[in-house]
PDB file of C-alpha atoms in Angstrom:
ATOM      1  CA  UNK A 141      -9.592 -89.853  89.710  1.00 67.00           C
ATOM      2  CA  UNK A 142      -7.337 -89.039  92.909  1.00 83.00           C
ATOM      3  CA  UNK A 143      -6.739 -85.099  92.628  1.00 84.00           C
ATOM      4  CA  UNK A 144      -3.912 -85.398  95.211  1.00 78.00           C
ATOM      5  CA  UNK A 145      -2.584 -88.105  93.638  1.00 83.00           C
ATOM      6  CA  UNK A 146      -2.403 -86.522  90.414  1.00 80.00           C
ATOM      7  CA  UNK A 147      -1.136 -83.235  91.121  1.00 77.00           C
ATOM      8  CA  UNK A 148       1.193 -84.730  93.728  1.00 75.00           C
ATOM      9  CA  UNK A 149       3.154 -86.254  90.936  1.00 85.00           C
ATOM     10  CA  UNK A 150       2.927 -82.935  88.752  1.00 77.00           C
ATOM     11  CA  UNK A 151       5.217 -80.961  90.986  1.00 77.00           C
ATOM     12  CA  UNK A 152       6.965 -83.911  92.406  1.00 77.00           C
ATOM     13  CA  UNK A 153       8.180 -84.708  88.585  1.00 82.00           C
ATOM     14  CA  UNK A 154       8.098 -80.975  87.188  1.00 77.00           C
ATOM     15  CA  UNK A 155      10.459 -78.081  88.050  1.00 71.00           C
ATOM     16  CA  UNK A 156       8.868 -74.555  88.524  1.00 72.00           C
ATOM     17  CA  UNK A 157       9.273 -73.300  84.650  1.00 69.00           C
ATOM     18  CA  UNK A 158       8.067 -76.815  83.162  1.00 64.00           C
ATOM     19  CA  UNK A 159       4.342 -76.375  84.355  1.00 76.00           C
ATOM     20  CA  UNK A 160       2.480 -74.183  81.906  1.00 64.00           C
ATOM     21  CA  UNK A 161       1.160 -71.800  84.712  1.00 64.00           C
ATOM     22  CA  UNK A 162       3.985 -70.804  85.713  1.00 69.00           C
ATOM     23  CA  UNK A 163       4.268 -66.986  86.057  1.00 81.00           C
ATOM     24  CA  UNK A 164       7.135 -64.998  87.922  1.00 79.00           C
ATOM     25  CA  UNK A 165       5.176 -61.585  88.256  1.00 82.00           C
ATOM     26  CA  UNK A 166       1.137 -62.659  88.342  1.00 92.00           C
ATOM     27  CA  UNK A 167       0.441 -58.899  86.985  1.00 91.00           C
ATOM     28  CA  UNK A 168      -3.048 -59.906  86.168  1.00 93.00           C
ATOM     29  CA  UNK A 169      -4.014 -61.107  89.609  1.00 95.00           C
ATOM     30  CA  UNK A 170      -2.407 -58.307  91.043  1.00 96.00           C
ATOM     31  CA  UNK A 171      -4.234 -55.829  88.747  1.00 96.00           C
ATOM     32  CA  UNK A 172      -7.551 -57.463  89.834  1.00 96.00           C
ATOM     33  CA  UNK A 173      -6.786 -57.880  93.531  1.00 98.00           C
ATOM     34  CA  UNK A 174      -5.913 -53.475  93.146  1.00 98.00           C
ATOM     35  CA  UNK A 175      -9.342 -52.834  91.513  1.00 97.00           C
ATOM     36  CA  UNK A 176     -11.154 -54.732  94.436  1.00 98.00           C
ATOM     37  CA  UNK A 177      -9.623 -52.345  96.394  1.00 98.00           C
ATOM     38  CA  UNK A 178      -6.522 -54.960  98.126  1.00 98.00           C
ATOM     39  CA  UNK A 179      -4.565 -53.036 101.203  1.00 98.00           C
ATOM     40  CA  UNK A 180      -2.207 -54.726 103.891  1.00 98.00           C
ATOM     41  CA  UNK A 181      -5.396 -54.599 105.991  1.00 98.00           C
ATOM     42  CA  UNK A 182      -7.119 -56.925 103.260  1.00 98.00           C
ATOM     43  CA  UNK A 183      -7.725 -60.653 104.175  1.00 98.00           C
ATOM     44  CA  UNK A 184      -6.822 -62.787 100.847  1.00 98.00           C
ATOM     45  CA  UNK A 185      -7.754 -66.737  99.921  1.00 98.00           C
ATOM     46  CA  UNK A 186      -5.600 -68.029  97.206  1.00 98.00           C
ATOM     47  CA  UNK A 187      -7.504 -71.115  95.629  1.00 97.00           C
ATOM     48  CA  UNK A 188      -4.979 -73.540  94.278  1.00 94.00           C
ATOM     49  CA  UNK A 189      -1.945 -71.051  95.017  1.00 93.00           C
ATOM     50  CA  UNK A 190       0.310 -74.342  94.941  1.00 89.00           C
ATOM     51  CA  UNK A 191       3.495 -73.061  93.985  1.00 90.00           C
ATOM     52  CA  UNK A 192       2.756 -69.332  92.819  1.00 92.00           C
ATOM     53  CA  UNK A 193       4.336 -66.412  93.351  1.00 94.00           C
ATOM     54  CA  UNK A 194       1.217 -64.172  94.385  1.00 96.00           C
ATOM     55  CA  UNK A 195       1.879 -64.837  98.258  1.00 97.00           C
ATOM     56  CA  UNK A 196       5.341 -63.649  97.659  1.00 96.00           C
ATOM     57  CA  UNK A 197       4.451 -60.482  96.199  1.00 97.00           C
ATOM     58  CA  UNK A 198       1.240 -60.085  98.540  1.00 98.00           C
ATOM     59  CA  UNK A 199       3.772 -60.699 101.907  1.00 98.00           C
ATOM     60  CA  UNK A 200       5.887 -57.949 100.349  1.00 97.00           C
ATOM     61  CA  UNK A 201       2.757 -55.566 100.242  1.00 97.00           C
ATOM     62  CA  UNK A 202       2.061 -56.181 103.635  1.00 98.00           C
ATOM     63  CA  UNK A 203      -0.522 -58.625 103.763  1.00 98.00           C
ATOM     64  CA  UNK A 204      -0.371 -60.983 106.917  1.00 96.00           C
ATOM     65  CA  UNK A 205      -3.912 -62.174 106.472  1.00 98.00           C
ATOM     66  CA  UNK A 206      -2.982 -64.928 103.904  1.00 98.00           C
ATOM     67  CA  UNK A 207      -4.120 -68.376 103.339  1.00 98.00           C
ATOM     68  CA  UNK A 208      -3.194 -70.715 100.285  1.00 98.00           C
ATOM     69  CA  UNK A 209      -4.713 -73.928  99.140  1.00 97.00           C
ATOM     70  CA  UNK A 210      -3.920 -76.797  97.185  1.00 96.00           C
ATOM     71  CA  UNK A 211      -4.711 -80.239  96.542  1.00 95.00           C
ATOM     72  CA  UNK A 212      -1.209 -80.831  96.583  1.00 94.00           C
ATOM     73  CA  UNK A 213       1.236 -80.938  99.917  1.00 93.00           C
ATOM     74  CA  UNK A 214       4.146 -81.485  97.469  1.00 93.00           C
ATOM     75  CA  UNK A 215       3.205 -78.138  96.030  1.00 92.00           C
ATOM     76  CA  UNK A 216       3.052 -76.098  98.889  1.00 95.00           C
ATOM     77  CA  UNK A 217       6.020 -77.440 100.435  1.00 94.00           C
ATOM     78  CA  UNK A 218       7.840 -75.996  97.781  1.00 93.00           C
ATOM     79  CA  UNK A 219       6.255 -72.354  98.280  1.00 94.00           C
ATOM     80  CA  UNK A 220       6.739 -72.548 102.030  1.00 96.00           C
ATOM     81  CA  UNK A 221      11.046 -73.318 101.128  1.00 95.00           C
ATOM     82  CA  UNK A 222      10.589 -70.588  98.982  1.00 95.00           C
ATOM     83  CA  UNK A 223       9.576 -68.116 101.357  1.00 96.00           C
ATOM     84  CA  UNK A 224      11.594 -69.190 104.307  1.00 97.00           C
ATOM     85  CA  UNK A 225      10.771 -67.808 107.668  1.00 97.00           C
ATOM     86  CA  UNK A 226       7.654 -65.610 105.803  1.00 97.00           C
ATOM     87  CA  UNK A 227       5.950 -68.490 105.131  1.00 97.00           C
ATOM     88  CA  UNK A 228       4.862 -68.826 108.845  1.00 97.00           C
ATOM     89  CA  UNK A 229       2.594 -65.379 107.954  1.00 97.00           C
ATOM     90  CA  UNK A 230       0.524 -67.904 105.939  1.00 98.00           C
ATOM     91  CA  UNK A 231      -1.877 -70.112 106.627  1.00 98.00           C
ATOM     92  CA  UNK A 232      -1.626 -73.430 104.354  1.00 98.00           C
ATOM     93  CA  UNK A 233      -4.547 -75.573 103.887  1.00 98.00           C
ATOM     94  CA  UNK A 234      -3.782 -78.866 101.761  1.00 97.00           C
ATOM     95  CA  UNK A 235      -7.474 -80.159 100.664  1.00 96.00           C
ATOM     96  CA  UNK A 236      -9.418 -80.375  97.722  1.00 95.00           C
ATOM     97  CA  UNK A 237     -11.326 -77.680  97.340  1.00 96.00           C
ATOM     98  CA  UNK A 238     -14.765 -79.998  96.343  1.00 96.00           C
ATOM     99  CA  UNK A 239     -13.738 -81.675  99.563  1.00 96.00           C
ATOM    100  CA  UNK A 240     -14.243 -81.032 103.110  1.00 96.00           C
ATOM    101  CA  UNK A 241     -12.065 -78.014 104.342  1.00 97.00           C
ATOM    102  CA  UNK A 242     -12.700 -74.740 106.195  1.00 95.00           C
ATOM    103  CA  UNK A 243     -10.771 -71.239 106.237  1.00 96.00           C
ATOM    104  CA  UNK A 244     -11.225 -67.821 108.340  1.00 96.00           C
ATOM    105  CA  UNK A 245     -13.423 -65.301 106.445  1.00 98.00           C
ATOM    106  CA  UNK A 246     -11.745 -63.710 103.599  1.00 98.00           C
ATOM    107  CA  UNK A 247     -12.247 -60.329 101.781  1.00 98.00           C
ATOM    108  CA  UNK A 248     -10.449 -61.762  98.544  1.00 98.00           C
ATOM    109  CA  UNK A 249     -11.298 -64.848  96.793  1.00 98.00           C
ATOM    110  CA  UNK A 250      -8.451 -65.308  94.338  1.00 98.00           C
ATOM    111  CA  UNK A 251      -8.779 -68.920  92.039  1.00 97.00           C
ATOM    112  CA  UNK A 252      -6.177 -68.420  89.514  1.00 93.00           C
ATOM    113  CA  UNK A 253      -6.838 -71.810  87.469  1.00 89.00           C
ATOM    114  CA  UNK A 254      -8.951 -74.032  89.483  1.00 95.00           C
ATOM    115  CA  UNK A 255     -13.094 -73.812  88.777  1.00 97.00           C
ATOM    116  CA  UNK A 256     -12.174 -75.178  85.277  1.00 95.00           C
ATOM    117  CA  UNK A 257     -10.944 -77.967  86.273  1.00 95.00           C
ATOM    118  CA  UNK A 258     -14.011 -78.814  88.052  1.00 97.00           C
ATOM    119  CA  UNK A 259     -15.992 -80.486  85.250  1.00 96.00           C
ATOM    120  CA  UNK A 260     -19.246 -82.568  87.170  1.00 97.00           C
ATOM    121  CA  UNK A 261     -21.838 -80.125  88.962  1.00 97.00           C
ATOM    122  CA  UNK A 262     -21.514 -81.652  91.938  1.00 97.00           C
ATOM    123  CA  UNK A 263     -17.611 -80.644  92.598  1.00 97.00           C
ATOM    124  CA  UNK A 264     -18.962 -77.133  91.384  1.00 98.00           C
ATOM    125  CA  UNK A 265     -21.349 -77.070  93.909  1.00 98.00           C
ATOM    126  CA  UNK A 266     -19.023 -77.911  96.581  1.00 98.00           C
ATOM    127  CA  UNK A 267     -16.546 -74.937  95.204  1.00 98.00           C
ATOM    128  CA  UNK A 268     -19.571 -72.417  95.226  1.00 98.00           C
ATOM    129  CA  UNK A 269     -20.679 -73.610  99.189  1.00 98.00           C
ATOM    130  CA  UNK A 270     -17.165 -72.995  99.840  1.00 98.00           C
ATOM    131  CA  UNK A 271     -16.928 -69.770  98.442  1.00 98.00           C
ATOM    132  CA  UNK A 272     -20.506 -68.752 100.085  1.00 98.00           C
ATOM    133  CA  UNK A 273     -19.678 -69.597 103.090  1.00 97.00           C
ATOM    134  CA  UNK A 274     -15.266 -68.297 102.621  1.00 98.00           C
ATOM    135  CA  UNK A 275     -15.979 -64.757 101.291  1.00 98.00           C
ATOM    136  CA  UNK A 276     -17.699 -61.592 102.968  1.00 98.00           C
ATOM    137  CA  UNK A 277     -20.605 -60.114 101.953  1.00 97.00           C
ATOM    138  CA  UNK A 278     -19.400 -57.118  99.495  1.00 98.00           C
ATOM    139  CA  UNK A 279     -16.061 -59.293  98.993  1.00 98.00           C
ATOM    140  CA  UNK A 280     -14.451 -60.260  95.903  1.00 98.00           C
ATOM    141  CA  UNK A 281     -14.147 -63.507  94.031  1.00 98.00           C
ATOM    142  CA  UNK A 282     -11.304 -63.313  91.226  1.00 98.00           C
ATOM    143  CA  UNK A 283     -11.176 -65.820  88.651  1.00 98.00           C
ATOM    144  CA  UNK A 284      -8.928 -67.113  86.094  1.00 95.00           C
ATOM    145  CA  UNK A 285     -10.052 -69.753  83.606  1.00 96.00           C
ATOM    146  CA  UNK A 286      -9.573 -70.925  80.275  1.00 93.00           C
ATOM    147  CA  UNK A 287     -11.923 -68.630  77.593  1.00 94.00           C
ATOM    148  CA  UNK A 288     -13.961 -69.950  75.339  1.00 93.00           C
ATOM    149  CA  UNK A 289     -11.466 -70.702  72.572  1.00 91.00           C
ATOM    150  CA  UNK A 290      -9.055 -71.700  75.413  1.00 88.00           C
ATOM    151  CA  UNK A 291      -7.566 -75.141  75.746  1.00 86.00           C
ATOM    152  CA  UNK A 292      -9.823 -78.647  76.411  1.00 91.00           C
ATOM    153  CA  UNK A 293      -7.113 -80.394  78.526  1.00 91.00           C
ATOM    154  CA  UNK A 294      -4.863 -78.958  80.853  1.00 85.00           C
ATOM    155  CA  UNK A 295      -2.033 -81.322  82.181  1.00 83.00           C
ATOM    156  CA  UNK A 296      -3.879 -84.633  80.955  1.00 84.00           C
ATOM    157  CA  UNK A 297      -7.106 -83.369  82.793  1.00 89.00           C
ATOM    158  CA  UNK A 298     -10.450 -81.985  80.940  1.00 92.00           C
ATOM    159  CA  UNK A 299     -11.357 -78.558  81.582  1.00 94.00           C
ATOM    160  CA  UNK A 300     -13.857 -76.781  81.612  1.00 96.00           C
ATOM    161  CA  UNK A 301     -14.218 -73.340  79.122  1.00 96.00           C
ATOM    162  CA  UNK A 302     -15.687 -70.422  80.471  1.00 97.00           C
ATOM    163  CA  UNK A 303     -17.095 -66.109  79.288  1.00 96.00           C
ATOM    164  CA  UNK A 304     -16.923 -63.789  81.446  1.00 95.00           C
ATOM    165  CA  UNK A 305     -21.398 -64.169  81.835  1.00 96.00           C
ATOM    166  CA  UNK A 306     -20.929 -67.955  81.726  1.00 97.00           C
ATOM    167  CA  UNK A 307     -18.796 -67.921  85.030  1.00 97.00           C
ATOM    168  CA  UNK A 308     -20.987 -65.245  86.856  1.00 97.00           C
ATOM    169  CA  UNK A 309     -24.157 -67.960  85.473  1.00 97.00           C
ATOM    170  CA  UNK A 310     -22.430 -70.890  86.928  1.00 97.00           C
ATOM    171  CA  UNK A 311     -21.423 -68.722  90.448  1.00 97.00           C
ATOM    172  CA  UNK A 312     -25.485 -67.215  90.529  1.00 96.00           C
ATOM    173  CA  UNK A 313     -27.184 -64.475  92.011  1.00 97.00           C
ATOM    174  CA  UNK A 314     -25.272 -64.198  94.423  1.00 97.00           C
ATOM    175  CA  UNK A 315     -22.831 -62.513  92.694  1.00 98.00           C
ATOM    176  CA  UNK A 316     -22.620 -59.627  90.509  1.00 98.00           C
ATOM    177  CA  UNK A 317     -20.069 -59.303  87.628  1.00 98.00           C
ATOM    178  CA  UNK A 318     -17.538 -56.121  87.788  1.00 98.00           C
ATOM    179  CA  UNK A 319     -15.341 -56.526  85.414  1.00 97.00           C
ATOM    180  CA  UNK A 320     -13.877 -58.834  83.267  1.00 97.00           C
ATOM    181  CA  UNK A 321     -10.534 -58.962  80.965  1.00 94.00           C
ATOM    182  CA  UNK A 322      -9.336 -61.759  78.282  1.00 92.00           C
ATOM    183  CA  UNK A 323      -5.383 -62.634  78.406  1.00 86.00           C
ATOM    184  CA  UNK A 324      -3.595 -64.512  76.315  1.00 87.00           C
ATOM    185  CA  UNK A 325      -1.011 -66.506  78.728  1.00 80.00           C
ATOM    186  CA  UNK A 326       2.609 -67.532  77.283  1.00 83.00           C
ATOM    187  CA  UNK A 327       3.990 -70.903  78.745  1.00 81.00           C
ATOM    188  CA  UNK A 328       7.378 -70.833  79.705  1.00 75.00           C
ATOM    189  CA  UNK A 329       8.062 -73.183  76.245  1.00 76.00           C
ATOM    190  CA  UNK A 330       6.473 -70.196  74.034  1.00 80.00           C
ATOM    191  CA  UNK A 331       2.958 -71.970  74.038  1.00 79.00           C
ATOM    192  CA  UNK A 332      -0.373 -69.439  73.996  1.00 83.00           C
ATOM    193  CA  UNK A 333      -3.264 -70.335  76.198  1.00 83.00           C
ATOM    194  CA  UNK A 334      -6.869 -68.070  75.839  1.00 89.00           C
ATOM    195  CA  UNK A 335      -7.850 -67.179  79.533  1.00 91.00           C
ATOM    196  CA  UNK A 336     -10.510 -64.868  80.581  1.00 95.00           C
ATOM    197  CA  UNK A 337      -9.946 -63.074  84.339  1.00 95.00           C
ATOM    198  CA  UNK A 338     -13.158 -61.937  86.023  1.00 97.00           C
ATOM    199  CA  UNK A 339     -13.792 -60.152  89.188  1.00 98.00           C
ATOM    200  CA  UNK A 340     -17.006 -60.763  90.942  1.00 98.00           C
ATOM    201  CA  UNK A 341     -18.999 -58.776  93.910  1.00 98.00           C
ATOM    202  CA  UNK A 342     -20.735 -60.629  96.766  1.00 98.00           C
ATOM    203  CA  UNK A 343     -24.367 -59.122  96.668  1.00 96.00           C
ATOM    204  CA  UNK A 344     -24.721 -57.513 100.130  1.00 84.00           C
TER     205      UNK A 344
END
């Protein structure tokens, strides 16, 4: 399947409100990003930030140390018309994160819905060289993805269904689980979706 392809035509046919992510506050991201200890000095990584409004509240704190990927450049086109002349504070990467892409160092690994969507262990494998070689030592990788009684499709796609242990399993040694907290998501159409949210350590 073409990823770009596909998600291309997602937000080239869908408004804002008629994806089922769609969140205008991201309190649960921003909770997590506060507990690994997020200041306007801290570098962030938003993994398949597409459209969201986490950059917008994260330029608002501060932050200038920003970068947001997506598969899709019809996605972040939309988030840079959003934000206007802020948008030049971030750097935007359009690439697949199984692909071949590179970023600056981050402190902050934020993936609010992507690692489930990642279903053959060789695109995981890409996602965790990525992230090894992306996030500090002592840095932070927070994760959204569906729970175990979560969805097992996600915009005509298979997912993936992850615990809190299962992720840190699948992400290995390397990492050490800190804390993790289930959420029930409401679509804009009144839909419930189980997620879990888990925040991760980079072993020094």
């Amino acid at each position: 399947m073409d990823r770009r392809a596909h998600w291309d035509k997602v937000y080239l046919t869908k408004g804002e409100r008629d994806v089922s992510w769609f969140e205008d506050v991201p309190a649960r991201s921003i909770e997590m990003l506060e507990a690994a200890g997020l200041t306007p000095a801290t570098c962030v990584l938003d993994v398949g930030g597409g459209e969201s409004h986490l950059v917008d509240h994260l330029l608002a704190r501060g932050l200038r140390c920003l970068a947001v990927l997506d598969v899709s450049a019809a996605a972040l086109e939309r988030a840079r018309g959003r934000l206007g002349p802020a948008a030049s504070d971030v750097q935007w990467i359009v690439a697949d994160v199984a692909g071949a892409w590179s970023a600056s160092s981050v402190d902050i690994w934020h993936d609010r819905a992507v690692f489930h969507f990642l279903t053959t262990p060789q695109d995981r494998a890409h996602y965790r060289a990525h992230l090894m070689g992306t996030l500090k030592r002592g840095g932070s990788a927070i994760m959204a993805t569906f729970g175990p009684d979560g969805p097992q499709t996600c915009s005509g796609l298979p997912v993936m269904r992850y615990s809190p242990e299962s992720l840190a399993q699948e992400l290995g040694p390397a990492f050490a689980l800190a804390e993790s907290r289930a959420w029930v998501h409401t679509t804009p159409w009144g839909a419930t979706q189980s997620f879990q949210y888990a925040r991760l350590t980079r072993i020094v």
